[in-house]
């Protein structure tokens, strides 16, 4: 993933504003700070550094690249600036783990060194090729700023650490032809071997405002040919970065599928990262391996309003199939929401979210996500609450743990929905708008109720994660809104009037597809100093927020459950744990 054409991006931002899609313009492409990208970091500010999330000791990171399980180790490659805390000088950094929790940093895998990548070694993937071992597919940038697909191989495939990588001289393997946009052609996916004996990979692109996923085929993993038509494309979506394409089972809701699995009992997922909006969306649909066509199902939007892996600060995600436990795992990048000046002062920028399992929901209409079970090994001190009724305006403090570094699971019982606010389906309001208008302090009928994280006792600072239940006036079904609202999260003053000088404090939101048939809804939040990852209704809706409190930090942070609805809500169960810091957190070669 690289810097976009600024003129193109600015044009599309005008269209976005006209369409009222609530897109924060400054987020629409990587800002290039040539005078800052090689500014060395003399010291690291630890105030908002995470305790159990993946991040290097210092400097900038972004996209996760080609996670893979190989010879007893999980390998994570990721985009990294070894010289500064802003985007630039991008290489493939490399870390390994036996448990997805404790990480050891190794020397970088690849960096710009050849004519086909001298301008950058950007995002890609890794594929386990029988008889050859792991092979990296990645986007290189040449001296003319043309984006080119290349490959790298391990110097010693028998080395479980995969310490050394080679870029063969027969690179590149794919260049844009005369019909394609050479400045928008990147991020090859993990490849899969089809029954016809050809490997296939998907590469993201755009033509004018149309997002495109090209498919390439190869028999030997060296000579690749573009298919006559894209596997899928969509107008008015712009550049498709970091595509991901994988099957999910329609009958097994507990295990993942490898990429080469094809059968009548599957659907496929196509996820793309929209360069314009810095959001991702995905569709579920049918893939025909004979025609190499993907057709999304008709019951979910194919575009900006589509389903998302995460409705918050989450981008450039990548899944992989974990052969060890027969599961598909999702990695994603959460960028900073403070200013570039803040990033430089603290000496670091970017984290990877906690890896999540990916499954098809039993409704077969969407995916569900859940933190990998290994993260529970970090749980320490534990407290539990049962059957606490919370009336309108009440909040109950969760004591006995460290609220700034915690894992909280709570089940709410709401009972009757008679007091739920009416929701007119003709409303043009999107979840983002509703959350802004009806925040955690705005009294409703059923809700708002949920958690107040990273809070001061007087609520000068707090980040609420909550539900609000509406009743659809057309069919009387519940419409459940989930919000993670960063607006009250920090007392920190903006550095100036320009967007780049202001902290980004959005009210992220989404609807949760649940009918509340038994009157219950669950919420899990992973809280880690400057990040709150929240999973509603067992992972049907996920929202990640980045926040930077001034007072509600470390031992001064507090955690509450609350209700500001006129109907009482019962905390049927609440389980909360301290989260310990891993014994080994990515120290080493970086």
PDB file of N, CA, C and O in Angstrom, residues 322-361:
ATOM      1  N   UNK A 322      -4.541 -20.965   9.443  1.00  0.00           N
ATOM      2  CA  UNK A 322      -3.659 -21.539  10.455  1.00  0.00           C
ATOM      3  C   UNK A 322      -3.821 -23.058  10.433  1.00  0.00           C
ATOM      4  O   UNK A 322      -4.794 -23.593  10.952  1.00  0.00           O
ATOM      5  N   UNK A 323      -2.852 -23.747   9.813  1.00  0.00           N
ATOM      6  CA  UNK A 323      -2.925 -25.203   9.711  1.00  0.00           C
ATOM      7  C   UNK A 323      -2.862 -25.867  11.090  1.00  0.00           C
ATOM      8  O   UNK A 323      -3.396 -26.956  11.277  1.00  0.00           O
ATOM      9  N   UNK A 324      -2.216 -25.177  12.035  1.00  0.00           N
ATOM     10  CA  UNK A 324      -2.045 -25.775  13.358  1.00  0.00           C
ATOM     11  C   UNK A 324      -3.382 -26.020  14.034  1.00  0.00           C
ATOM     12  O   UNK A 324      -3.584 -27.060  14.687  1.00  0.00           O
ATOM     13  N   UNK A 325      -4.311 -25.081  13.898  1.00  0.00           N
ATOM     14  CA  UNK A 325      -5.594 -25.182  14.597  1.00  0.00           C
ATOM     15  C   UNK A 325      -6.800 -25.121  13.662  1.00  0.00           C
ATOM     16  O   UNK A 325      -7.928 -24.937  14.124  1.00  0.00           O
ATOM     17  N   UNK A 326      -6.549 -25.250  12.374  1.00  0.00           N
ATOM     18  CA  UNK A 326      -7.639 -25.337  11.400  1.00  0.00           C
ATOM     19  C   UNK A 326      -8.578 -24.131  11.493  1.00  0.00           C
ATOM     20  O   UNK A 326      -9.806 -24.269  11.545  1.00  0.00           O
ATOM     21  N   UNK A 327      -8.006 -22.950  11.480  1.00  0.00           N
ATOM     22  CA  UNK A 327      -8.794 -21.727  11.625  1.00  0.00           C
ATOM     23  C   UNK A 327      -8.242 -20.651  10.696  1.00  0.00           C
ATOM     24  O   UNK A 327      -7.080 -20.675  10.311  1.00  0.00           O
ATOM     25  N   UNK A 328      -9.092 -19.705  10.351  1.00  0.00           N
ATOM     26  CA  UNK A 328      -8.648 -18.530   9.604  1.00  0.00           C
ATOM     27  C   UNK A 328      -8.502 -17.380  10.587  1.00  0.00           C
ATOM     28  O   UNK A 328      -9.405 -17.109  11.395  1.00  0.00           O
ATOM     29  N   UNK A 329      -7.361 -16.696  10.509  1.00  0.00           N
ATOM     30  CA  UNK A 329      -7.021 -15.636  11.451  1.00  0.00           C
ATOM     31  C   UNK A 329      -6.844 -14.317  10.704  1.00  0.00           C
ATOM     32  O   UNK A 329      -6.235 -14.269   9.635  1.00  0.00           O
ATOM     33  N   UNK A 330      -7.392 -13.277  11.288  1.00  0.00           N
ATOM     34  CA  UNK A 330      -7.348 -11.927  10.725  1.00  0.00           C
ATOM     35  C   UNK A 330      -6.376 -11.050  11.500  1.00  0.00           C
ATOM     36  O   UNK A 330      -6.423 -10.985  12.726  1.00  0.00           O
ATOM     37  N   UNK A 331      -5.482 -10.380  10.761  1.00  0.00           N
ATOM     38  CA  UNK A 331      -4.652  -9.311  11.312  1.00  0.00           C
ATOM     39  C   UNK A 331      -5.101  -7.984  10.698  1.00  0.00           C
ATOM     40  O   UNK A 331      -5.555  -7.941   9.550  1.00  0.00           O
ATOM     41  N   UNK A 332      -4.945  -6.901  11.433  1.00  0.00           N
ATOM     42  CA  UNK A 332      -5.280  -5.585  10.899  1.00  0.00           C
ATOM     43  C   UNK A 332      -4.482  -4.498  11.588  1.00  0.00           C
ATOM     44  O   UNK A 332      -4.017  -4.664  12.717  1.00  0.00           O
ATOM     45  N   UNK A 333      -4.339  -3.399  10.905  1.00  0.00           N
ATOM     46  CA  UNK A 333      -3.549  -2.248  11.374  1.00  0.00           C
ATOM     47  C   UNK A 333      -4.478  -1.177  11.931  1.00  0.00           C
ATOM     48  O   UNK A 333      -5.478  -0.819  11.312  1.00  0.00           O
ATOM     49  N   UNK A 334      -4.150  -0.672  13.113  1.00  0.00           N
ATOM     50  CA  UNK A 334      -4.852   0.476  13.691  1.00  0.00           C
ATOM     51  C   UNK A 334      -3.874   1.643  13.754  1.00  0.00           C
ATOM     52  O   UNK A 334      -2.924   1.634  14.539  1.00  0.00           O
ATOM     53  N   UNK A 335      -4.093   2.635  12.917  1.00  0.00           N
ATOM     54  CA  UNK A 335      -3.218   3.800  12.856  1.00  0.00           C
ATOM     55  C   UNK A 335      -3.466   4.705  14.063  1.00  0.00           C
ATOM     56  O   UNK A 335      -4.449   4.551  14.800  1.00  0.00           O
ATOM     57  N   UNK A 336      -2.568   5.652  14.254  1.00  0.00           N
ATOM     58  CA  UNK A 336      -2.774   6.635  15.319  1.00  0.00           C
ATOM     59  C   UNK A 336      -3.867   7.619  14.935  1.00  0.00           C
ATOM     60  O   UNK A 336      -4.127   7.862  13.756  1.00  0.00           O
ATOM     61  N   UNK A 337      -4.510   8.199  15.934  1.00  0.00           N
ATOM     62  CA  UNK A 337      -5.532   9.222  15.717  1.00  0.00           C
ATOM     63  C   UNK A 337      -5.102  10.580  16.245  1.00  0.00           C
ATOM     64  O   UNK A 337      -5.880  11.532  16.208  1.00  0.00           O
ATOM     65  N   UNK A 338      -3.873  10.647  16.773  1.00  0.00           N
ATOM     66  CA  UNK A 338      -3.368  11.958  17.174  1.00  0.00           C
ATOM     67  C   UNK A 338      -2.636  12.579  15.995  1.00  0.00           C
ATOM     68  O   UNK A 338      -2.760  12.121  14.860  1.00  0.00           O
ATOM     69  N   UNK A 339      -1.845  13.611  16.207  1.00  0.00           N
ATOM     70  CA  UNK A 339      -1.234  14.342  15.106  1.00  0.00           C
ATOM     71  C   UNK A 339       0.147  13.790  14.780  1.00  0.00           C
ATOM     72  O   UNK A 339       0.748  13.053  15.569  1.00  0.00           O
ATOM     73  N   UNK A 340       0.644  14.177  13.616  1.00  0.00           N
ATOM     74  CA  UNK A 340       1.994  13.769  13.220  1.00  0.00           C
ATOM     75  C   UNK A 340       3.017  14.281  14.222  1.00  0.00           C
ATOM     76  O   UNK A 340       3.973  13.583  14.570  1.00  0.00           O
ATOM     77  N   UNK A 341       2.820  15.507  14.697  1.00  0.00           N
ATOM     78  CA  UNK A 341       3.747  16.051  15.703  1.00  0.00           C
ATOM     79  C   UNK A 341       3.766  15.184  16.949  1.00  0.00           C
ATOM     80  O   UNK A 341       4.829  14.946  17.538  1.00  0.00           O
ATOM     81  N   UNK A 342       2.604  14.697  17.355  1.00  0.00           N
ATOM     82  CA  UNK A 342       2.536  13.819  18.524  1.00  0.00           C
ATOM     83  C   UNK A 342       3.274  12.513  18.265  1.00  0.00           C
ATOM     84  O   UNK A 342       3.981  12.000  19.136  1.00  0.00           O
ATOM     85  N   UNK A 343       3.096  11.960  17.062  1.00  0.00           N
ATOM     86  CA  UNK A 343       3.776  10.706  16.732  1.00  0.00           C
ATOM     87  C   UNK A 343       5.291  10.868  16.797  1.00  0.00           C
ATOM     88  O   UNK A 343       6.005   9.994  17.299  1.00  0.00           O
ATOM     89  N   UNK A 344       5.775  11.984  16.281  1.00  0.00           N
ATOM     90  CA  UNK A 344       7.220  12.219  16.300  1.00  0.00           C
ATOM     91  C   UNK A 344       7.720  12.369  17.729  1.00  0.00           C
ATOM     92  O   UNK A 344       8.766  11.825  18.107  1.00  0.00           O
ATOM     93  N   UNK A 345       6.953  13.076  18.547  1.00  0.00           N
ATOM     94  CA  UNK A 345       7.370  13.280  19.935  1.00  0.00           C
ATOM     95  C   UNK A 345       7.354  11.976  20.719  1.00  0.00           C
ATOM     96  O   UNK A 345       8.232  11.744  21.565  1.00  0.00           O
ATOM     97  N   UNK A 346       6.382  11.126  20.472  1.00  0.00           N
ATOM     98  CA  UNK A 346       6.346   9.877  21.223  1.00  0.00           C
ATOM     99  C   UNK A 346       7.247   8.812  20.613  1.00  0.00           C
ATOM    100  O   UNK A 346       7.563   7.808  21.246  1.00  0.00           O
ATOM    101  N   UNK A 347       7.663   8.994  19.344  1.00  0.00           N
ATOM    102  CA  UNK A 347       8.667   8.132  18.737  1.00  0.00           C
ATOM    103  C   UNK A 347       8.128   6.868  18.105  1.00  0.00           C
ATOM    104  O   UNK A 347       8.902   5.991  17.720  1.00  0.00           O
ATOM    105  N   UNK A 348       6.814   6.768  17.947  1.00  0.00           N
ATOM    106  CA  UNK A 348       6.213   5.561  17.373  1.00  0.00           C
ATOM    107  C   UNK A 348       4.825   5.881  16.823  1.00  0.00           C
ATOM    108  O   UNK A 348       4.200   6.865  17.225  1.00  0.00           O
ATOM    109  N   UNK A 349       4.380   5.021  15.910  1.00  0.00           N
ATOM    110  CA  UNK A 349       3.048   5.198  15.329  1.00  0.00           C
ATOM    111  C   UNK A 349       2.567   3.867  14.761  1.00  0.00           C
ATOM    112  O   UNK A 349       3.290   3.202  14.020  1.00  0.00           O
ATOM    113  N   UNK A 350       1.346   3.487  15.116  1.00  0.00           N
ATOM    114  CA  UNK A 350       0.717   2.297  14.568  1.00  0.00           C
ATOM    115  C   UNK A 350       0.860   1.076  15.454  1.00  0.00           C
ATOM    116  O   UNK A 350       1.883   0.877  16.109  1.00  0.00           O
ATOM    117  N   UNK A 351      -0.192   0.271  15.474  1.00  0.00           N
ATOM    118  CA  UNK A 351      -0.180  -1.021  16.163  1.00  0.00           C
ATOM    119  C   UNK A 351      -0.908  -2.037  15.283  1.00  0.00           C
ATOM    120  O   UNK A 351      -1.639  -1.661  14.357  1.00  0.00           O
ATOM    121  N   UNK A 352      -0.709  -3.306  15.579  1.00  0.00           N
ATOM    122  CA  UNK A 352      -1.554  -4.346  15.005  1.00  0.00           C
ATOM    123  C   UNK A 352      -2.600  -4.720  16.055  1.00  0.00           C
ATOM    124  O   UNK A 352      -2.277  -4.850  17.233  1.00  0.00           O
ATOM    125  N   UNK A 353      -3.844  -4.854  15.617  1.00  0.00           N
ATOM    126  CA  UNK A 353      -4.894  -5.254  16.559  1.00  0.00           C
ATOM    127  C   UNK A 353      -4.649  -6.704  16.979  1.00  0.00           C
ATOM    128  O   UNK A 353      -3.862  -7.431  16.372  1.00  0.00           O
ATOM    129  N   UNK A 354      -5.329  -7.119  18.024  1.00  0.00           N
ATOM    130  CA  UNK A 354      -5.238  -8.512  18.464  1.00  0.00           C
ATOM    131  C   UNK A 354      -5.766  -9.400  17.334  1.00  0.00           C
ATOM    132  O   UNK A 354      -6.844  -9.150  16.786  1.00  0.00           O
ATOM    133  N   UNK A 355      -5.021 -10.428  16.941  1.00  0.00           N
ATOM    134  CA  UNK A 355      -5.511 -11.307  15.871  1.00  0.00           C
ATOM    135  C   UNK A 355      -6.850 -11.939  16.241  1.00  0.00           C
ATOM    136  O   UNK A 355      -7.112 -12.239  17.409  1.00  0.00           O
ATOM    137  N   UNK A 356      -7.693 -12.119  15.213  1.00  0.00           N
ATOM    138  CA  UNK A 356      -9.066 -12.564  15.425  1.00  0.00           C
ATOM    139  C   UNK A 356      -9.382 -13.765  14.535  1.00  0.00           C
ATOM    140  O   UNK A 356      -8.932 -13.828  13.383  1.00  0.00           O
ATOM    141  N   UNK A 357     -10.167 -14.687  15.045  1.00  0.00           N
ATOM    142  CA  UNK A 357     -10.675 -15.761  14.201  1.00  0.00           C
ATOM    143  C   UNK A 357     -11.805 -15.220  13.329  1.00  0.00           C
ATOM    144  O   UNK A 357     -12.501 -14.270  13.696  1.00  0.00           O
ATOM    145  N   UNK A 358     -11.968 -15.854  12.166  1.00  0.00           N
ATOM    146  CA  UNK A 358     -12.971 -15.433  11.185  1.00  0.00           C
ATOM    147  C   UNK A 358     -13.842 -16.635  10.839  1.00  0.00           C
ATOM    148  O   UNK A 358     -13.328 -17.681  10.426  1.00  0.00           O
ATOM    149  N   UNK A 359     -15.147 -16.483  11.012  1.00  0.00           N
ATOM    150  CA  UNK A 359     -16.097 -17.539  10.664  1.00  0.00           C
ATOM    151  C   UNK A 359     -17.336 -16.916  10.043  1.00  0.00           C
ATOM    152  O   UNK A 359     -17.617 -15.720  10.237  1.00  0.00           O
ATOM    153  N   UNK A 360     -18.077 -17.723   9.295  1.00  0.00           N
ATOM    154  CA  UNK A 360     -19.374 -17.280   8.808  1.00  0.00           C
ATOM    155  C   UNK A 360     -20.388 -17.391   9.941  1.00  0.00           C
ATOM    156  O   UNK A 360     -20.423 -18.396  10.661  1.00  0.00           O
ATOM    157  N   UNK A 361     -21.183 -16.348  10.103  1.00  0.00           N
ATOM    158  CA  UNK A 361     -22.246 -16.385  11.102  1.00  0.00           C
ATOM    159  C   UNK A 361     -23.294 -17.427  10.701  1.00  0.00           C
ATOM    160  O   UNK A 361     -23.484 -17.724   9.515  1.00  0.00           O
TER     161      UNK A 361
END
